Amino acid sequence: MNRLIKLLLVLTVLALGLSACGQTTTQQTQPTPQTVRETVTVRETVVVPAEKITVRLSGWASSPAETALLESLLYKFSVENPDILVKYEPITGDYKQVLLTSIASGTEPDIFYVDIFWWLELAANNALLPLDDLMATSGVSRDDFIPALIDAFTYEGKTYGIPKDFNTLGMFYNKALFDKAGLAYPTDDWTWDDLRAAAEKLTDLSDPNRPVYGFCTPPDPGRFPVFVFQNGGMVMKDDYSDTMLDSEAAVKAAEFYTSFRTAKIGALPSDLGEGWQGTLFGKGQCAMVYEGGWLIPYLRDQFPNTQYGVVMPPAGPGGEGNLIFTVAWGISANTKNPDAAWKVVNFLTSEASQKTVLESGFALPSRKSLQNSDYLKNNPNSAAIFNGSFFGARPFFWGAVGSDVNDQMAKALERIFKENQPVPDAMKQAADSIRKALR
């Protein structure tokens, strides 16, 4: 009996224990998910773009294609320089007069074309900003440019313009006419004697309705001075204080230049019913002419079948000589943003931009490093025009009375050609008129 009681007690205790354990399990506290919110402050420095600097740029628009080229370069500039806005404001009509009027009223653009023929009057009247200090800050050296070009825009030791492009004169020759005459093509080492001998052989007057002249010599002040330089002469003194057109060197040059027509181995464009010898060259009636690179696209468009070559003008008794036609980028002395304006000019005249201009075929670059470019190696006619700048080339610029000098040169040649005035008298008359203009 006792055993039974003990057994019942044990079972009871176990039952109570199990019951207690079950209660503990059901009452255990479950973890409650909690959302922790925390604010993190991040500090970041934000560069607020400065307000854009606006600079105005003007030039003349010579052709839609050239304008498009400039605009494409300005677009590239805007991408690389988002803080500078360039407003392109081409001037139509009388560019110089419009520019001078704007300068007088203080409304001129920050950047503008300056022509070799009249830039000096702007520099001398403090209308242009000297660029040497700005060039130095950008590591740009005058030595980067063709010497004759950068020197052409130098006044009292300061640089007032960066030449954007240029042209010289080359001797264009008609290959078909040379082949017909059995002549070897000209080379860069020709002389006046070679030129005259070739003109004699190339002239063919057998067809009165279509005469062919060896060398055409227009009464053009943009051609004749080359012969003065090649004869060791000058059109004006270095300081432009006097003319040298009545010097022996200039008179002898005029005698040689006009002798082709006198000997009937040369002609004026008007003799053949044209206003420009470039047209006669395309037609095959002038076998040789002195022209600039502008003749190349003209021949391509108007006379695509004319086969021709270009060499540097033959040297005279005084050596090499040529003319340089050029335009520079100038900056107004009154600009409020000289650094931004210089950035634009520096970009447009950089080697990369100049290479773009060269490969467009519109103009020749002012950077001398491009002399060995692939483009010039593959385009010998353009190379002849480019290389002419290194051999006795002088700017097409005659000082403050430049228009009078051109006018008198043309009139003197006309009198020799059409009135048979003796050459010394014609040149003396021209010189006297220029001296009156200088007073």
JSON list of N, CA, C and O in Angstrom, two decimals, residues 49-74:
[
{"chain": "A", "resi": 49, "resn": "PRO", "atom": "N", "xyz": [28.64, 77.59, -61.06]},
{"chain": "A", "resi": 49, "resn": "PRO", "atom": "CA", "xyz": [29.27, 78.20, -62.23]},
{"chain": "A", "resi": 49, "resn": "PRO", "atom": "C", "xyz": [29.16, 79.71, -62.19]},
{"chain": "A", "resi": 49, "resn": "PRO", "atom": "O", "xyz": [28.10, 80.27, -61.87]},
{"chain": "A", "resi": 50, "resn": "ALA", "atom": "N", "xyz": [30.28, 80.34, -62.47]},
{"chain": "A", "resi": 50, "resn": "ALA", "atom": "CA", "xyz": [30.25, 81.80, -62.52]},
{"chain": "A", "resi": 50, "resn": "ALA", "atom": "C", "xyz": [29.42, 82.26, -63.71]},
{"chain": "A", "resi": 50, "resn": "ALA", "atom": "O", "xyz": [29.20, 81.50, -64.66]},
{"chain": "A", "resi": 51, "resn": "GLU", "atom": "N", "xyz": [28.99, 83.45, -63.67]},
{"chain": "A", "resi": 51, "resn": "GLU", "atom": "CA", "xyz": [28.23, 83.99, -64.80]},
{"chain": "A", "resi": 51, "resn": "GLU", "atom": "C", "xyz": [29.10, 84.02, -66.04]},
{"chain": "A", "resi": 51, "resn": "GLU", "atom": "O", "xyz": [30.28, 84.37, -65.97]},
{"chain": "A", "resi": 52, "resn": "LYS", "atom": "N", "xyz": [28.54, 83.66, -67.18]},
{"chain": "A", "resi": 52, "resn": "LYS", "atom": "CA", "xyz": [29.34, 83.61, -68.41]},
{"chain": "A", "resi": 52, "resn": "LYS", "atom": "C", "xyz": [29.84, 84.98, -68.81]},
{"chain": "A", "resi": 52, "resn": "LYS", "atom": "O", "xyz": [29.13, 85.98, -68.69]},
{"chain": "A", "resi": 53, "resn": "ILE", "atom": "N", "xyz": [31.08, 84.98, -69.26]},
{"chain": "A", "resi": 53, "resn": "ILE", "atom": "CA", "xyz": [31.64, 86.21, -69.80]},
{"chain": "A", "resi": 53, "resn": "ILE", "atom": "C", "xyz": [31.31, 86.25, -71.29]},
{"chain": "A", "resi": 53, "resn": "ILE", "atom": "O", "xyz": [31.53, 85.28, -72.00]},
{"chain": "A", "resi": 54, "resn": "THR", "atom": "N", "xyz": [30.77, 87.36, -71.72]},
{"chain": "A", "resi": 54, "resn": "THR", "atom": "CA", "xyz": [30.41, 87.50, -73.13]},
{"chain": "A", "resi": 54, "resn": "THR", "atom": "C", "xyz": [31.44, 88.38, -73.85]},
{"chain": "A", "resi": 54, "resn": "THR", "atom": "O", "xyz": [31.77, 89.46, -73.37]},
{"chain": "A", "resi": 55, "resn": "VAL", "atom": "N", "xyz": [31.95, 87.87, -74.96]},
{"chain": "A", "resi": 55, "resn": "VAL", "atom": "CA", "xyz": [32.82, 88.69, -75.81]},
{"chain": "A", "resi": 55, "resn": "VAL", "atom": "C", "xyz": [32.22, 88.70, -77.22]},
{"chain": "A", "resi": 55, "resn": "VAL", "atom": "O", "xyz": [31.70, 87.70, -77.70]},
{"chain": "A", "resi": 56, "resn": "ARG", "atom": "N", "xyz": [32.31, 89.85, -77.87]},
{"chain": "A", "resi": 56, "resn": "ARG", "atom": "CA", "xyz": [31.77, 90.01, -79.21]},
{"chain": "A", "resi": 56, "resn": "ARG", "atom": "C", "xyz": [32.91, 89.93, -80.23]},
{"chain": "A", "resi": 56, "resn": "ARG", "atom": "O", "xyz": [33.99, 90.48, -80.00]},
{"chain": "A", "resi": 57, "resn": "LEU", "atom": "N", "xyz": [32.63, 89.28, -81.33]},
{"chain": "A", "resi": 57, "resn": "LEU", "atom": "CA", "xyz": [33.65, 89.05, -82.36]},
{"chain": "A", "resi": 57, "resn": "LEU", "atom": "C", "xyz": [33.08, 89.43, -83.72]},
{"chain": "A", "resi": 57, "resn": "LEU", "atom": "O", "xyz": [31.97, 89.01, -84.07]},
{"chain": "A", "resi": 58, "resn": "SER", "atom": "N", "xyz": [33.85, 90.20, -84.48]},
{"chain": "A", "resi": 58, "resn": "SER", "atom": "CA", "xyz": [33.37, 90.64, -85.80]},
{"chain": "A", "resi": 58, "resn": "SER", "atom": "C", "xyz": [34.43, 90.44, -86.87]},
{"chain": "A", "resi": 58, "resn": "SER", "atom": "O", "xyz": [35.63, 90.44, -86.59]},
{"chain": "A", "resi": 59, "resn": "GLY", "atom": "N", "xyz": [33.95, 90.28, -88.07]},
{"chain": "A", "resi": 59, "resn": "GLY", "atom": "CA", "xyz": [34.80, 90.21, -89.26]},
{"chain": "A", "resi": 59, "resn": "GLY", "atom": "C", "xyz": [33.87, 90.37, -90.44]},
{"chain": "A", "resi": 59, "resn": "GLY", "atom": "O", "xyz": [32.66, 90.52, -90.29]},
{"chain": "A", "resi": 60, "resn": "TRP", "atom": "N", "xyz": [34.44, 90.32, -91.63]},
{"chain": "A", "resi": 60, "resn": "TRP", "atom": "CA", "xyz": [33.59, 90.33, -92.80]},
{"chain": "A", "resi": 60, "resn": "TRP", "atom": "C", "xyz": [33.35, 88.89, -93.22]},
{"chain": "A", "resi": 60, "resn": "TRP", "atom": "O", "xyz": [34.17, 88.00, -92.94]},
{"chain": "A", "resi": 61, "resn": "ALA", "atom": "N", "xyz": [32.23, 88.67, -93.88]},
{"chain": "A", "resi": 61, "resn": "ALA", "atom": "CA", "xyz": [31.88, 87.33, -94.32]},
{"chain": "A", "resi": 61, "resn": "ALA", "atom": "C", "xyz": [32.20, 87.21, -95.80]},
{"chain": "A", "resi": 61, "resn": "ALA", "atom": "O", "xyz": [31.48, 87.72, -96.65]},
{"chain": "A", "resi": 62, "resn": "SER", "atom": "N", "xyz": [33.33, 86.55, -96.12]},
{"chain": "A", "resi": 62, "resn": "SER", "atom": "CA", "xyz": [33.74, 86.47, -97.52]},
{"chain": "A", "resi": 62, "resn": "SER", "atom": "C", "xyz": [32.95, 85.43, -98.30]},
{"chain": "A", "resi": 62, "resn": "SER", "atom": "O", "xyz": [32.75, 85.56, -99.49]},
{"chain": "A", "resi": 63, "resn": "SER", "atom": "N", "xyz": [32.50, 84.37, -97.62]},
{"chain": "A", "resi": 63, "resn": "SER", "atom": "CA", "xyz": [31.71, 83.34, -98.29]},
{"chain": "A", "resi": 63, "resn": "SER", "atom": "C", "xyz": [30.97, 82.54, -97.23]},
{"chain": "A", "resi": 63, "resn": "SER", "atom": "O", "xyz": [31.42, 82.44, -96.08]},
{"chain": "A", "resi": 64, "resn": "PRO", "atom": "N", "xyz": [29.83, 81.95, -97.60]},
{"chain": "A", "resi": 64, "resn": "PRO", "atom": "CA", "xyz": [29.08, 81.13, -96.62]},
{"chain": "A", "resi": 64, "resn": "PRO", "atom": "C", "xyz": [29.91, 79.98, -96.07]},
{"chain": "A", "resi": 64, "resn": "PRO", "atom": "O", "xyz": [29.82, 79.65, -94.89]},
{"chain": "A", "resi": 65, "resn": "ALA", "atom": "N", "xyz": [30.72, 79.38, -96.94]},
{"chain": "A", "resi": 65, "resn": "ALA", "atom": "CA", "xyz": [31.52, 78.24, -96.49]},
{"chain": "A", "resi": 65, "resn": "ALA", "atom": "C", "xyz": [32.57, 78.68, -95.46]},
{"chain": "A", "resi": 65, "resn": "ALA", "atom": "O", "xyz": [32.81, 77.99, -94.46]},
{"chain": "A", "resi": 66, "resn": "GLU", "atom": "N", "xyz": [33.19, 79.83, -95.69]},
{"chain": "A", "resi": 66, "resn": "GLU", "atom": "CA", "xyz": [34.20, 80.30, -94.75]},
{"chain": "A", "resi": 66, "resn": "GLU", "atom": "C", "xyz": [33.55, 80.71, -93.43]},
{"chain": "A", "resi": 66, "resn": "GLU", "atom": "O", "xyz": [34.11, 80.50, -92.35]},
{"chain": "A", "resi": 67, "resn": "THR", "atom": "N", "xyz": [32.36, 81.30, -93.53]},
{"chain": "A", "resi": 67, "resn": "THR", "atom": "CA", "xyz": [31.62, 81.65, -92.31]},
{"chain": "A", "resi": 67, "resn": "THR", "atom": "C", "xyz": [31.30, 80.39, -91.51]},
{"chain": "A", "resi": 67, "resn": "THR", "atom": "O", "xyz": [31.43, 80.37, -90.28]},
{"chain": "A", "resi": 68, "resn": "ALA", "atom": "N", "xyz": [30.88, 79.35, -92.22]},
{"chain": "A", "resi": 68, "resn": "ALA", "atom": "CA", "xyz": [30.56, 78.08, -91.54]},
{"chain": "A", "resi": 68, "resn": "ALA", "atom": "C", "xyz": [31.80, 77.51, -90.85]},
{"chain": "A", "resi": 68, "resn": "ALA", "atom": "O", "xyz": [31.70, 76.94, -89.74]},
{"chain": "A", "resi": 69, "resn": "LEU", "atom": "N", "xyz": [32.95, 77.67, -91.48]},
{"chain": "A", "resi": 69, "resn": "LEU", "atom": "CA", "xyz": [34.19, 77.18, -90.88]},
{"chain": "A", "resi": 69, "resn": "LEU", "atom": "C", "xyz": [34.49, 77.93, -89.58]},
{"chain": "A", "resi": 69, "resn": "LEU", "atom": "O", "xyz": [34.83, 77.32, -88.56]},
{"chain": "A", "resi": 70, "resn": "LEU", "atom": "N", "xyz": [34.36, 79.24, -89.61]},
{"chain": "A", "resi": 70, "resn": "LEU", "atom": "CA", "xyz": [34.60, 80.03, -88.40]},
{"chain": "A", "resi": 70, "resn": "LEU", "atom": "C", "xyz": [33.61, 79.65, -87.30]},
{"chain": "A", "resi": 70, "resn": "LEU", "atom": "O", "xyz": [33.99, 79.49, -86.14]},
{"chain": "A", "resi": 71, "resn": "GLU", "atom": "N", "xyz": [32.36, 79.51, -87.68]},
{"chain": "A", "resi": 71, "resn": "GLU", "atom": "CA", "xyz": [31.34, 79.16, -86.68]},
{"chain": "A", "resi": 71, "resn": "GLU", "atom": "C", "xyz": [31.61, 77.78, -86.07]},
{"chain": "A", "resi": 71, "resn": "GLU", "atom": "O", "xyz": [31.36, 77.57, -84.88]},
{"chain": "A", "resi": 72, "resn": "SER", "atom": "N", "xyz": [32.12, 76.86, -86.86]},
{"chain": "A", "resi": 72, "resn": "SER", "atom": "CA", "xyz": [32.43, 75.54, -86.31]},
{"chain": "A", "resi": 72, "resn": "SER", "atom": "C", "xyz": [33.58, 75.62, -85.32]},
{"chain": "A", "resi": 72, "resn": "SER", "atom": "O", "xyz": [33.58, 74.93, -84.29]},
{"chain": "A", "resi": 73, "resn": "LEU", "atom": "N", "xyz": [34.56, 76.48, -85.59]},
{"chain": "A", "resi": 73, "resn": "LEU", "atom": "CA", "xyz": [35.66, 76.66, -84.64]},
{"chain": "A", "resi": 73, "resn": "LEU", "atom": "C", "xyz": [35.17, 77.32, -83.37]},
{"chain": "A", "resi": 73, "resn": "LEU", "atom": "O", "xyz": [35.59, 76.96, -82.25]},
{"chain": "A", "resi": 74, "resn": "LEU", "atom": "N", "xyz": [34.27, 78.28, -83.51]},
{"chain": "A", "resi": 74, "resn": "LEU", "atom": "CA", "xyz": [33.73, 78.95, -82.31]},
{"chain": "A", "resi": 74, "resn": "LEU", "atom": "C", "xyz": [32.90, 77.98, -81.48]},
{"chain": "A", "resi": 74, "resn": "LEU", "atom": "O", "xyz": [32.87, 78.07, -80.25]}
]
